[in-house]
mmCIF file of C-alpha atoms and ligand atoms in Angstrom:
data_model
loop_
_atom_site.group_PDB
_atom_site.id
_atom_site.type_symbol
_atom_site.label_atom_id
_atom_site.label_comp_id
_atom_site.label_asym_id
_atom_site.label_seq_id
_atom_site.Cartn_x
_atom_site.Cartn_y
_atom_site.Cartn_z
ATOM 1 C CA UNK A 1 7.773 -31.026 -31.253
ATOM 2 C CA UNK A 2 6.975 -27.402 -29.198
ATOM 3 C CA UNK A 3 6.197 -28.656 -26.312
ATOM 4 C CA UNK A 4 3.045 -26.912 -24.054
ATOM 5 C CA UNK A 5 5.786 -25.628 -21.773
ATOM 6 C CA UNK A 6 9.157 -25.930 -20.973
ATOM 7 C CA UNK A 7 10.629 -25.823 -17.497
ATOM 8 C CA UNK A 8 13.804 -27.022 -19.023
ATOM 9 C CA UNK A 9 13.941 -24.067 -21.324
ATOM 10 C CA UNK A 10 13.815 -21.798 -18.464
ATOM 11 C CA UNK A 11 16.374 -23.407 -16.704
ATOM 12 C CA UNK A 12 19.009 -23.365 -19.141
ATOM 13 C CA UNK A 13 18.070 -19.149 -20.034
ATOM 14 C CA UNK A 14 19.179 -18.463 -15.699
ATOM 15 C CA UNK A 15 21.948 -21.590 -15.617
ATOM 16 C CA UNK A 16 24.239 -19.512 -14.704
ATOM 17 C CA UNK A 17 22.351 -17.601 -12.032
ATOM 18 C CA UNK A 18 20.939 -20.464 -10.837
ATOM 19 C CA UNK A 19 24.446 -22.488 -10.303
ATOM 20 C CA UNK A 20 25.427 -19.189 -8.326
ATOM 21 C CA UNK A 21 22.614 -19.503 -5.655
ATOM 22 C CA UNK A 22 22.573 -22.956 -5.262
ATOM 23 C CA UNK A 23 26.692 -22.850 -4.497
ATOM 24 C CA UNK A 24 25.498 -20.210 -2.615
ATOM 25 C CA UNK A 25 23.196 -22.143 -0.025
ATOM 26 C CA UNK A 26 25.402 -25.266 -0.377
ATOM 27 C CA UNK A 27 28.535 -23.498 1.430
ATOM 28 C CA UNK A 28 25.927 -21.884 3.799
ATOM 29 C CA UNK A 29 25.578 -24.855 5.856
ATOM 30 C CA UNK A 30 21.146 -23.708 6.203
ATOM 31 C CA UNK A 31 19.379 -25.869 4.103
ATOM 32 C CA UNK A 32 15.630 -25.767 5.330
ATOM 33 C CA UNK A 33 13.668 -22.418 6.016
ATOM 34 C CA UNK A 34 16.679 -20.078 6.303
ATOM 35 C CA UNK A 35 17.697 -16.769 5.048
ATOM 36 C CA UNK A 36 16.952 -17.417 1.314
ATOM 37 C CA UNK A 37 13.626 -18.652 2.363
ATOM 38 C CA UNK A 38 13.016 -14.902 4.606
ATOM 39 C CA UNK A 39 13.980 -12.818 1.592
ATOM 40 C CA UNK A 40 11.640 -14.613 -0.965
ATOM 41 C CA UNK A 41 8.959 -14.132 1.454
ATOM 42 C CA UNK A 42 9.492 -10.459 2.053
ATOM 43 C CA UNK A 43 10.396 -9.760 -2.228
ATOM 44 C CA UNK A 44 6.762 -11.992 -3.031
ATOM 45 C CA UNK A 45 5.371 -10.198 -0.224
ATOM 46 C CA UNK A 46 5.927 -6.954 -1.587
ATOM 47 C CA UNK A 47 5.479 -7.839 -5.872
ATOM 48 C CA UNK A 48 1.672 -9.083 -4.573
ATOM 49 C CA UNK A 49 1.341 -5.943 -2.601
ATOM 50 C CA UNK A 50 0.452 -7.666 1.124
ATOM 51 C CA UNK A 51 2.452 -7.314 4.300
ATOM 52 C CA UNK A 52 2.772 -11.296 4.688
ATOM 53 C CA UNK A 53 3.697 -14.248 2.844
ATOM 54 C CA UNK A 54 4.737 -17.764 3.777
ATOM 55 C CA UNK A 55 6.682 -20.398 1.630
ATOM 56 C CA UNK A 56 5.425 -24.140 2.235
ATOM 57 C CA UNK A 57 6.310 -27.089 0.578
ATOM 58 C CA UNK A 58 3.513 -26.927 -2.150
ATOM 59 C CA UNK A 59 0.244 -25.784 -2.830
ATOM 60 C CA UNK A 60 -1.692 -28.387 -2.276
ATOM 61 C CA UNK A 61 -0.263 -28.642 1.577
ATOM 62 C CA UNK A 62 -0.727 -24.205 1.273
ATOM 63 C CA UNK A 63 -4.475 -24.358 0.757
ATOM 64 C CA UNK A 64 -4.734 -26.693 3.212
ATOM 65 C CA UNK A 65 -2.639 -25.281 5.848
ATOM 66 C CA UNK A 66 -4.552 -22.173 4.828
ATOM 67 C CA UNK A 67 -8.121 -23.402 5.459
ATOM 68 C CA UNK A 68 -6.739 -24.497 8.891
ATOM 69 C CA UNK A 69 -5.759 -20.882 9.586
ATOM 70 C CA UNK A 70 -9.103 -20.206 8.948
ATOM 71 C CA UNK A 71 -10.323 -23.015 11.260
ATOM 72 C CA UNK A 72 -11.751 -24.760 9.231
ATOM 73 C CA UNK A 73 -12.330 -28.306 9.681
ATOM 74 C CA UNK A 74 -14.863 -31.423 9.612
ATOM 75 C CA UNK A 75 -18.498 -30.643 9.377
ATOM 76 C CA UNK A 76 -18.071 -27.452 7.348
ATOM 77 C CA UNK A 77 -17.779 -26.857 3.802
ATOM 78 C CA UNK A 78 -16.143 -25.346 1.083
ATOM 79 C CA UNK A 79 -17.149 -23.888 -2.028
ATOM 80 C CA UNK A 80 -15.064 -24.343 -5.117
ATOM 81 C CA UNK A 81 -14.934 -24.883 -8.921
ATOM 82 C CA UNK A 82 -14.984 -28.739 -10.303
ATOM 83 C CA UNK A 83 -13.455 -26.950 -13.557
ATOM 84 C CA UNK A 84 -9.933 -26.898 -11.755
ATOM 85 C CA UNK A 85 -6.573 -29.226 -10.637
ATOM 86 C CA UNK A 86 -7.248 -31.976 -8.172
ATOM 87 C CA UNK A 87 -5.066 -30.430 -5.769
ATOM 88 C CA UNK A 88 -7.637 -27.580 -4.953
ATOM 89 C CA UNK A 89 -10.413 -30.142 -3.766
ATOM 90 C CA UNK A 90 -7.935 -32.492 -2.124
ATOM 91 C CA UNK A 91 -7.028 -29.949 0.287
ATOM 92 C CA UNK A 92 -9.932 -29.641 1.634
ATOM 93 C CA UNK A 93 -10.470 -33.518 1.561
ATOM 94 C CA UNK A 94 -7.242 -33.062 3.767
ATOM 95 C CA UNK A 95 -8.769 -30.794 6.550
ATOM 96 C CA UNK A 96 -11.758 -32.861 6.701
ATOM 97 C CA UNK A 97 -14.210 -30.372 4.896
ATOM 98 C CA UNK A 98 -17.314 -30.718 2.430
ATOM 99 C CA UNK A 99 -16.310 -29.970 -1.364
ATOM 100 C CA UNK A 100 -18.728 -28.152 -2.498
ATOM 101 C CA UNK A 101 -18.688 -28.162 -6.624
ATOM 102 C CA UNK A 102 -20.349 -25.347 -8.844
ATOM 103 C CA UNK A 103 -20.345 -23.954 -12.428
ATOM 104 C CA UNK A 104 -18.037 -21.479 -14.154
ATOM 105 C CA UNK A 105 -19.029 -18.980 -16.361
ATOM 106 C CA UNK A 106 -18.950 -19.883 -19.996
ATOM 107 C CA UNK A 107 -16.731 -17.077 -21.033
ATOM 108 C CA UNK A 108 -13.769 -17.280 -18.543
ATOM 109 C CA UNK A 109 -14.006 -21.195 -17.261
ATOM 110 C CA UNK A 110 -14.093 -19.239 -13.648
ATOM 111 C CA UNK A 111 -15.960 -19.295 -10.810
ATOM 112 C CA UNK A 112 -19.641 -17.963 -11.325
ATOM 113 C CA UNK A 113 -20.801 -15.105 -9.253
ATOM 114 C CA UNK A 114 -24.057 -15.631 -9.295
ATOM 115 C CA UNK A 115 -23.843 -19.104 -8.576
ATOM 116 C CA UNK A 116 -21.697 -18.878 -6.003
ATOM 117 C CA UNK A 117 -24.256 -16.187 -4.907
ATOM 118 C CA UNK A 118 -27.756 -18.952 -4.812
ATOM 119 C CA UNK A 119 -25.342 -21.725 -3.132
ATOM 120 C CA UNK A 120 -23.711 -20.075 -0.468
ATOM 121 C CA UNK A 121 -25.014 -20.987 2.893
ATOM 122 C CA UNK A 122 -24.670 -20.774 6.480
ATOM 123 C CA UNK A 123 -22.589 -23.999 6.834
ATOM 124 C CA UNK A 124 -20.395 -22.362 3.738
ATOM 125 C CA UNK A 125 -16.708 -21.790 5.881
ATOM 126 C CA UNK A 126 -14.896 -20.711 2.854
ATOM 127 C CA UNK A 127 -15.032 -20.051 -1.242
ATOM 128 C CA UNK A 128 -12.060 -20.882 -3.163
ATOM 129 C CA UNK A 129 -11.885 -19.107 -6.440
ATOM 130 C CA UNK A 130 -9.551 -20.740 -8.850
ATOM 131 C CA UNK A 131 -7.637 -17.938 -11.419
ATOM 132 C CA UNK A 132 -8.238 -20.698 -13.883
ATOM 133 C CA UNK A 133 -5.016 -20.847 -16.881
ATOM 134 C CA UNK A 134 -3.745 -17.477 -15.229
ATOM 135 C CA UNK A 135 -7.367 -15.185 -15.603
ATOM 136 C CA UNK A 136 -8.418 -13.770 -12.580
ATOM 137 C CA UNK A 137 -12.113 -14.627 -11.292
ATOM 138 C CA UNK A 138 -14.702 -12.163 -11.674
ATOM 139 C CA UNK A 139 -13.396 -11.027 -7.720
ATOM 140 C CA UNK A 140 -15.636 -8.227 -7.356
ATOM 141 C CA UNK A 141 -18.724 -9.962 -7.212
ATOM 142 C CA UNK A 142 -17.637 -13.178 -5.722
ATOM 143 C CA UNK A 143 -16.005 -10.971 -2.673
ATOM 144 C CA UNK A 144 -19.190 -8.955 -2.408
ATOM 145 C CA UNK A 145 -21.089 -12.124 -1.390
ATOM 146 C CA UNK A 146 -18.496 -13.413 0.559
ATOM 147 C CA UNK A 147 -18.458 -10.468 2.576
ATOM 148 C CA UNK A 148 -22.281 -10.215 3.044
ATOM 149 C CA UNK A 149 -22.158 -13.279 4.397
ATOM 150 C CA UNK A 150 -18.704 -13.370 6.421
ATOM 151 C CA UNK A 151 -17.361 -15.953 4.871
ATOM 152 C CA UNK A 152 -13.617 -16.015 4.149
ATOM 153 C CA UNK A 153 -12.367 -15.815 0.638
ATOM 154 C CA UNK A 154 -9.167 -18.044 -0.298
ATOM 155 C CA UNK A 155 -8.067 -17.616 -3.581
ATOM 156 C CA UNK A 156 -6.183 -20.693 -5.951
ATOM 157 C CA UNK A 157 -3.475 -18.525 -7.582
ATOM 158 C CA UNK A 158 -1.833 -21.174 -9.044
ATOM 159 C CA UNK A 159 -1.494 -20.243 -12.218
ATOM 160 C CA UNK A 160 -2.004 -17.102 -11.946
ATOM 161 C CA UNK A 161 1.099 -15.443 -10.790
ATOM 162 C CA UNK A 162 1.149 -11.607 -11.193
ATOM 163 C CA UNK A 163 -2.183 -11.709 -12.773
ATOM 164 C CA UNK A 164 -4.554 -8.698 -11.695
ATOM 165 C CA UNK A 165 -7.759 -6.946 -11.217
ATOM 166 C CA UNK A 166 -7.901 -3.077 -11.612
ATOM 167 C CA UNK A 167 -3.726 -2.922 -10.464
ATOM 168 C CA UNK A 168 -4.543 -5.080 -7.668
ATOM 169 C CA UNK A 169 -2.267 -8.287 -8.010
ATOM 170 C CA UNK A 170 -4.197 -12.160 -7.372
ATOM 171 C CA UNK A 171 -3.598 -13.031 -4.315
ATOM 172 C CA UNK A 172 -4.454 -9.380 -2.285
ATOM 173 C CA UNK A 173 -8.346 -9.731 -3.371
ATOM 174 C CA UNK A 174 -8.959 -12.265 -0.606
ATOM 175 C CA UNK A 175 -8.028 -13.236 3.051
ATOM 176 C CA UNK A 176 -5.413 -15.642 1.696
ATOM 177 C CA UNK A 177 -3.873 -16.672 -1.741
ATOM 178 C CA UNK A 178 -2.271 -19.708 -2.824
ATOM 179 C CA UNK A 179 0.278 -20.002 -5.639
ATOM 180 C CA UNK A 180 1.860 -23.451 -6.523
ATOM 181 C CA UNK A 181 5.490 -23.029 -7.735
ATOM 182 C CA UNK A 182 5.602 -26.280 -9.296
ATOM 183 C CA UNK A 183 8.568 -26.637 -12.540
ATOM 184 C CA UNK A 184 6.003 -25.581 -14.876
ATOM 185 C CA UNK A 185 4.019 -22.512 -13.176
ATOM 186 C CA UNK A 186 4.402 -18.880 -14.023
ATOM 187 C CA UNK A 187 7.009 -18.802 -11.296
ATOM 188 C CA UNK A 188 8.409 -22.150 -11.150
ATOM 189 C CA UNK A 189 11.099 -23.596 -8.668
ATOM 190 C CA UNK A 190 12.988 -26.721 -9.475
ATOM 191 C CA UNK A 191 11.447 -29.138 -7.757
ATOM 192 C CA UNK A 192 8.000 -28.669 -5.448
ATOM 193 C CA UNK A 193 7.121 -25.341 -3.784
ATOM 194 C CA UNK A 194 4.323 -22.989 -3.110
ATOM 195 C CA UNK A 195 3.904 -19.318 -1.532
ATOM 196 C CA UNK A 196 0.901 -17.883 0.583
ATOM 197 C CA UNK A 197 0.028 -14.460 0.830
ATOM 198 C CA UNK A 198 -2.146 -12.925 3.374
ATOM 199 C CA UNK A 199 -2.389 -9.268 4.887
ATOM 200 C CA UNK A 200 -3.168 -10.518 8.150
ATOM 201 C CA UNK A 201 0.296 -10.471 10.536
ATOM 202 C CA UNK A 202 -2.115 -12.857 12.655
ATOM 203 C CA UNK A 203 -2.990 -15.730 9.795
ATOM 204 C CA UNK A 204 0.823 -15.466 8.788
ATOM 205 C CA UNK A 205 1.729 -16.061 11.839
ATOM 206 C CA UNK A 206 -0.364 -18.926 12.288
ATOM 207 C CA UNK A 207 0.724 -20.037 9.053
ATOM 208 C CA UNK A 208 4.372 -20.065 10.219
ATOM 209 C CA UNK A 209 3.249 -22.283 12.801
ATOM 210 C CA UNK A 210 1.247 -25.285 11.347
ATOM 211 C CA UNK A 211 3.913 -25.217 8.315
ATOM 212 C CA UNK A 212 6.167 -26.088 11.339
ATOM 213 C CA UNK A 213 4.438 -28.991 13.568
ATOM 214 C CA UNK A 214 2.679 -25.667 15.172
ATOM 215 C CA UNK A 215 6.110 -24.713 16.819
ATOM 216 C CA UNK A 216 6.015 -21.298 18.356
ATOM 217 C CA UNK A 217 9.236 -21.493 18.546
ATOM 218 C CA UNK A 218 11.260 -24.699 19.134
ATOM 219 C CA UNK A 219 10.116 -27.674 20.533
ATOM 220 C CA UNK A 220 6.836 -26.121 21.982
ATOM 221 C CA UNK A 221 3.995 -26.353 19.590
ATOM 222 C CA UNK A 222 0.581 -24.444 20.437
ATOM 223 C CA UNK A 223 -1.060 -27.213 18.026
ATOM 224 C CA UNK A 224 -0.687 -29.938 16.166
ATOM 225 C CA UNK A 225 0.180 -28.677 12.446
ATOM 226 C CA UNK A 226 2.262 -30.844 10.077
ATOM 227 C CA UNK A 227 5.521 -30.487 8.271
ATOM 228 C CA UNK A 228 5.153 -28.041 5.052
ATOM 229 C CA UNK A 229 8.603 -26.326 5.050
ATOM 230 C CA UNK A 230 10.425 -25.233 1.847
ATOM 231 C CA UNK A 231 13.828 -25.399 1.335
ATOM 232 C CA UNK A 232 16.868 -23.064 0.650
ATOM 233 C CA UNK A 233 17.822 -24.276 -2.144
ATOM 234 C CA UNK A 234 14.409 -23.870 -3.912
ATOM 235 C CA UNK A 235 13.751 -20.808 -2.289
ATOM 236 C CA UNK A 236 17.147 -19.149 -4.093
ATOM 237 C CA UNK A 237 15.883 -20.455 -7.493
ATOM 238 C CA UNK A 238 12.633 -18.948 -6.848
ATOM 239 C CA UNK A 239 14.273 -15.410 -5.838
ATOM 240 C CA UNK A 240 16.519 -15.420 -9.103
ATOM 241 C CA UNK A 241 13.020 -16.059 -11.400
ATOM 242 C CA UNK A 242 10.553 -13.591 -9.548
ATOM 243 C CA UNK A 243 12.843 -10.954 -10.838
ATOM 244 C CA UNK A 244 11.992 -11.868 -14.191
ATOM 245 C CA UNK A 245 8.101 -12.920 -13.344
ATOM 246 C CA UNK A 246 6.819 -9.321 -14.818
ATOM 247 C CA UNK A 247 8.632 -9.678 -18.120
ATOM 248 C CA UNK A 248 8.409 -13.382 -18.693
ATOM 249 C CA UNK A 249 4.114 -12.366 -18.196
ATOM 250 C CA UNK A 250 4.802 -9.702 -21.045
ATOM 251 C CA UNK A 251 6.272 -11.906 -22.773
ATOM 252 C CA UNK A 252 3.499 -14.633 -22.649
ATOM 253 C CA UNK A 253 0.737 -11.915 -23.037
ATOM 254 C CA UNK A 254 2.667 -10.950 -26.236
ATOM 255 C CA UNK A 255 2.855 -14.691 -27.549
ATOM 256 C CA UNK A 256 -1.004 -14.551 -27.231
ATOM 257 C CA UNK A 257 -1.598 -11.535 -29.432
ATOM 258 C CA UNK A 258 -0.065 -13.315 -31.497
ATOM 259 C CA UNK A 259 -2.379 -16.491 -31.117
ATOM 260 C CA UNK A 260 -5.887 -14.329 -31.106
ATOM 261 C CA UNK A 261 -4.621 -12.723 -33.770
ATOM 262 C CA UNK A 262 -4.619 -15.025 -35.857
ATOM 263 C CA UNK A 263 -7.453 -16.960 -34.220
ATOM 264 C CA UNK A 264 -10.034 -13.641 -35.144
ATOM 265 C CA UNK A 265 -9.196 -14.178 -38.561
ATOM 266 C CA UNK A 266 -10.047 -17.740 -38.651
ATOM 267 C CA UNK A 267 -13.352 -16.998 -36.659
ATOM 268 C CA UNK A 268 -12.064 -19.395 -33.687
ATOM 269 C CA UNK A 269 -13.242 -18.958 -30.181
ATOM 270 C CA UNK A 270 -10.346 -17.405 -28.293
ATOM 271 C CA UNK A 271 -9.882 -16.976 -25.030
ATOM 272 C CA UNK A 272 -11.956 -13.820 -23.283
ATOM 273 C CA UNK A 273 -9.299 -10.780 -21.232
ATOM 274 C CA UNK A 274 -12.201 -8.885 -19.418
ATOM 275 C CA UNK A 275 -11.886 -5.237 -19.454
ATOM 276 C CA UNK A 276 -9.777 -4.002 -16.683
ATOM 277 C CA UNK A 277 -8.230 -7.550 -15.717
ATOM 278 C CA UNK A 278 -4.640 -8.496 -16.470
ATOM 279 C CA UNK A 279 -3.591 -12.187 -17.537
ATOM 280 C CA UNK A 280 -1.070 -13.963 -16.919
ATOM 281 C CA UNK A 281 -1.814 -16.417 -19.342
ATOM 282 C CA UNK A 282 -0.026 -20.011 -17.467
ATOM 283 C CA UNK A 283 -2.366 -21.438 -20.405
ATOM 284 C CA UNK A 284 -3.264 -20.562 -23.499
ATOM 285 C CA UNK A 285 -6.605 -22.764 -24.108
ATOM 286 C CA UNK A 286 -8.870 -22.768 -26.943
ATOM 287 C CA UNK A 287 -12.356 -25.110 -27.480
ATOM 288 C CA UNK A 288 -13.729 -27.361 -30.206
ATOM 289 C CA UNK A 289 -15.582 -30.169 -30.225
ATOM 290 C CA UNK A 290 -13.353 -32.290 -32.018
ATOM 291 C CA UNK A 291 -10.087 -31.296 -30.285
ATOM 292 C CA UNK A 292 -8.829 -34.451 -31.228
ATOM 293 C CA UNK A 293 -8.864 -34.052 -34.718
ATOM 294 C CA UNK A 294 -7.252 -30.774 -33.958
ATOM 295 C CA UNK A 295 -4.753 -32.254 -31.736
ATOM 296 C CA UNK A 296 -3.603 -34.571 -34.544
ATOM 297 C CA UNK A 297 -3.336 -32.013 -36.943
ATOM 298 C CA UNK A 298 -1.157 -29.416 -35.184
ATOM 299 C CA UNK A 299 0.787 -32.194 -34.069
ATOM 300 C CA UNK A 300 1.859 -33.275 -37.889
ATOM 301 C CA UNK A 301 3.084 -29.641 -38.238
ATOM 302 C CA UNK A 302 5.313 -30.191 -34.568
ATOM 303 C CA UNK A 303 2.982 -27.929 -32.566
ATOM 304 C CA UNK A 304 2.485 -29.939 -29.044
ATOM 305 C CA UNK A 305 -0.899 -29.566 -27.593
ATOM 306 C CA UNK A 306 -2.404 -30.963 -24.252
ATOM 307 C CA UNK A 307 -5.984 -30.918 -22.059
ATOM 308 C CA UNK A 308 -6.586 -28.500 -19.456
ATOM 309 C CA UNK A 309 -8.384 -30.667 -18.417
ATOM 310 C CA UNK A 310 -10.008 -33.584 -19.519
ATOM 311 C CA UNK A 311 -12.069 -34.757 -16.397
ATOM 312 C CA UNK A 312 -13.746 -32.747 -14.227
ATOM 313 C CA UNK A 313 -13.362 -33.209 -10.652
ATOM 314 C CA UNK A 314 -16.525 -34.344 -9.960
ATOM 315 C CA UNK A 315 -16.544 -36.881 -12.978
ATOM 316 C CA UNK A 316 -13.123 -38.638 -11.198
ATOM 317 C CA UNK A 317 -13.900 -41.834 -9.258
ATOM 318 C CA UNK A 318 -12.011 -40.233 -6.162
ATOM 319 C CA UNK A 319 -13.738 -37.494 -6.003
ATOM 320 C CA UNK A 320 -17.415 -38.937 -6.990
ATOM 321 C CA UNK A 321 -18.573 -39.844 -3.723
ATOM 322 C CA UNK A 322 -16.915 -37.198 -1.369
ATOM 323 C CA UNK A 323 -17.811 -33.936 -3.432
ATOM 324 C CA UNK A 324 -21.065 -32.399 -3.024
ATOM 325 C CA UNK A 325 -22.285 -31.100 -6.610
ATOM 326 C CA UNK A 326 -24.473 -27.893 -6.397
ATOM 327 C CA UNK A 327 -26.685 -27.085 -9.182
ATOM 328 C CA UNK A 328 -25.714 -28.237 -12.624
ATOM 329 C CA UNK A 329 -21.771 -28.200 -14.162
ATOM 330 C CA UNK A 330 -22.928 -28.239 -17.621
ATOM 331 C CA UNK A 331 -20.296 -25.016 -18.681
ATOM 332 C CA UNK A 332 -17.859 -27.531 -16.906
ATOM 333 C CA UNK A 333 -19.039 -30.985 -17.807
ATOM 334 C CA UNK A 334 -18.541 -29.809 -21.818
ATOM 335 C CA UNK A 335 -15.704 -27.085 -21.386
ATOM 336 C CA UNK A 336 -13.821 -30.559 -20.422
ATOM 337 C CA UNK A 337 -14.663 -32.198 -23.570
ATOM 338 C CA UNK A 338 -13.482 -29.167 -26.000
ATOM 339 C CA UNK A 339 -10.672 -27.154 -24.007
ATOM 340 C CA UNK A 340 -7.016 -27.745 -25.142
ATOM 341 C CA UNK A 341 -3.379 -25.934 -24.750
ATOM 342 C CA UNK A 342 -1.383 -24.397 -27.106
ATOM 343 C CA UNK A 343 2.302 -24.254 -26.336
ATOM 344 C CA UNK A 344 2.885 -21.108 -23.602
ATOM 345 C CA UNK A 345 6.185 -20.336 -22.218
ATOM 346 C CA UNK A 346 8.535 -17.453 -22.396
ATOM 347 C CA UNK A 347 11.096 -18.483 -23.964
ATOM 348 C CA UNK A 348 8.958 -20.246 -27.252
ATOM 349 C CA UNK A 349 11.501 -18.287 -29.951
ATOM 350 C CA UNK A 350 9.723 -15.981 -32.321
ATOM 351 C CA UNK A 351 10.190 -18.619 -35.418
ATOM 352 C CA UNK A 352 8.212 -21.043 -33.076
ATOM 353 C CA UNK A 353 5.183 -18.432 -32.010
ATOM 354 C CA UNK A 354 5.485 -17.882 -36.669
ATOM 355 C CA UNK A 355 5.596 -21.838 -36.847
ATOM 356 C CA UNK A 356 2.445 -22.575 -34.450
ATOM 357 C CA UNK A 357 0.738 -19.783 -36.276
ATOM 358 C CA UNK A 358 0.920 -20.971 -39.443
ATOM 359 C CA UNK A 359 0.271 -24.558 -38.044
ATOM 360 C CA UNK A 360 -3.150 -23.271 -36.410
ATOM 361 C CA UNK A 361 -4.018 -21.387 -39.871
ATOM 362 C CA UNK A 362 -3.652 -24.645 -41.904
ATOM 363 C CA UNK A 363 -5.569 -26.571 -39.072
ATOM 364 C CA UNK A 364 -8.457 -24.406 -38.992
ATOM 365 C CA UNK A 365 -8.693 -23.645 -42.829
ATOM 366 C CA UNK A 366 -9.336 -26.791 -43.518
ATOM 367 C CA UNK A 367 -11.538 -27.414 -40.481
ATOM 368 C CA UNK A 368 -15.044 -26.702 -39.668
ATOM 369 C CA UNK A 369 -14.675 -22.647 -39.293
HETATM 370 C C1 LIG B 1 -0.788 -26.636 -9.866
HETATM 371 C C2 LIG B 1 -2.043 -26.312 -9.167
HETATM 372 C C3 LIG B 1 -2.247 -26.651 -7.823
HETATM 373 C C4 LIG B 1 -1.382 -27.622 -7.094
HETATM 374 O O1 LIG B 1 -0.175 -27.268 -6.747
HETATM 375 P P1 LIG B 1 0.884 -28.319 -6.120
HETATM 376 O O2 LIG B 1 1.999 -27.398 -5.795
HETATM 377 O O3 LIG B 1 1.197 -29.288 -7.213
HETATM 378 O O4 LIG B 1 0.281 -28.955 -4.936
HETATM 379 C C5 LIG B 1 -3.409 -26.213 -7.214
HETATM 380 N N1 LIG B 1 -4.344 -25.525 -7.868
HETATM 381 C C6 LIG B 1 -4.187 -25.207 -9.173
HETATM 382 C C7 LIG B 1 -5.262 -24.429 -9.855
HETATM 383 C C8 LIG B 1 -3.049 -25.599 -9.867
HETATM 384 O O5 LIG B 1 -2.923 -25.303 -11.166
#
């Protein structure tokens, strides 16, 4: 079966690089935040085009750490997107915050501007924009309102790595950005790990702090902060793969001309680039009604598929009574019933991109198109 994606695949292509930095940091003796840790922080730094970034332990702990930067805390809230991973709404569970939940647009499965525009409010603290399956949110608008109301914009880059607006990279557009670099992520480390990005030398270096029990420097903490620190080992792995982030994103974009085109022919809905945005398609999702049928099918002809995802955050028992939902999530409520992932890695061979064509052409000939 193709799998969806393959963080094994990618480890085997860099083995050999990999096995280098990892002896590397073994004989150094530094095994938590050291100099492998500074340099991937200065060369993300520099390929999102911001003077800071700070490597944590994973995103979930970055977005919270970050909305502590931002001092935010219990009593305010947050507006995000229910159409998105758990971790983005348990973060701000974690700092004590209000989830706010709204719709996406239909075309994107991304934050809505206008939306966001008729629930923002004076007790909003922060918007999180997720760069849902690696396309950017529609920034321009959403940072517009932010702005005219001084609230601070945090962008989910998760799966969005290298993904941009206009030449600006995800991850600039806002205050802060979060990218996970969980195994299976457009830049993925080999075990948990996650980068923030800021231009502010003042949030970084608060950042550096509460990743660190708020140490200013040792034993002497100006607050509380927690323990979020990445290690050397990952942090190596992670420098080896950035240098490869730009192609392996060709490389995926090139996989899904391959995908649309063949999807056009059928008549299938495919997933939207808009005009002037760049993808960095993490996911390659596409929507019908009876994905299960669909499921089954490609799966007979070895094509793994999976759902991106199948519960919305507000329709999850552990989220039900400590979100707040604002206005209706019908784009969400039946984007979650229809979405599902095509396999979407780099290194899918080119017999395997011919095999899941072919596989997709059978499926949908014979289906409902
Ligand atoms: C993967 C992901 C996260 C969570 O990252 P962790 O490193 O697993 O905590 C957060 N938000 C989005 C959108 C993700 O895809």
């Amino acid at each position: 079966m193709i799998p969806v994606s393959s963080p094994l695949a990618q480890t085997i292509r860099h083995s050999k690089r990999i096995q280098e930095s990892v002896d590397r940091v073994l004989a150094s003796g530094v095994y938590v935040l050291g100099p492998e840790v500074e340099a991937l922080e200065r060369e993300f730094a520099q390929f999102i085009g911001v003077s800071d970034c700070v490597a944590v332990g994973n995103a979930t702990d970055a977005l919270a750490l970050s909305l502590l930067a931002l001092d935010v805390g219990p009593g305010d809230e947050v507006i995000t997107v229910s159409m998105t991973a758990s971790a983005t709404v348990s973060a701000i569970k974690m700092v004590g915050a209000l989830p706010v939940l709204i719709d996406v647009e239909p075309t994107t499965l991304t934050m809505d501007p206008d939306i966001l525009r008729s629930a923002i409010s004076s007790k909003t603290r922060a918007v999180i924009p997720v760069h849902l399956y690696g396309h950017p949110a529609e920034m321009n608008s959403i940072r517009e309102t932010c702005d005219a109301f001084g609230v601070p914009l945090l962008e989910d880059c998760s799966q969005a790595h290298g993904a941009s607006i206009g030449g600006c990279r995800v991850g600039s557009l806002g205050k802060i950005g979060v990218f996970s670099c969980y195994p299976t992520k457009n830049l993925g480390a080999l075990g948990d790990a996650a980068l923030i990005t800021t231009a502010s030398a003042d949030l970084a270096a608060r950042l550096r702090r509460l990743r660190q029990y708020g140490w200013e420097h040792r034993n002497f903490s100006l607050e509380p902060g927690m323990n979020s620190r990445l290690d050397e080992v990952q942090a190596a792995i992670l420098r080896v793969k950035l240098e490869h982030l730009d192609a392996d994103n060709e490389r995926r974009n090139a996989i899904a001309r391959e995908y649309l085109g063949a999807l056009w022919d059928l008549g299938a809905e495919t997933p939207v680039i808009r005009q002037g945005f760049s993808h960095a398609f993490h996911l390659f999702v596409i929507r019908d009604r009876d994905r299960r049928r669909l499921q089954r099918r490609l799966a007979r002809s070895n094509v793994g598929t999976s759902v991106h995802y199948p519960y919305a955050i507000h329709e999850q028992p552990g989220f039900v009574d400590c979100v707040q939902v604002k206005g209706p999530l019908g784009v969400t409520e039946s984007a979650t019933k229809s979405v599902f992932s095509l396999p979407m890695f780099p290194e899918i061979s080119d017999d395997d991109v011919k095999t899941i064509v072919r596989a997709l052409e059978m499926t949908l000939e014979k289906g409902s198109y």
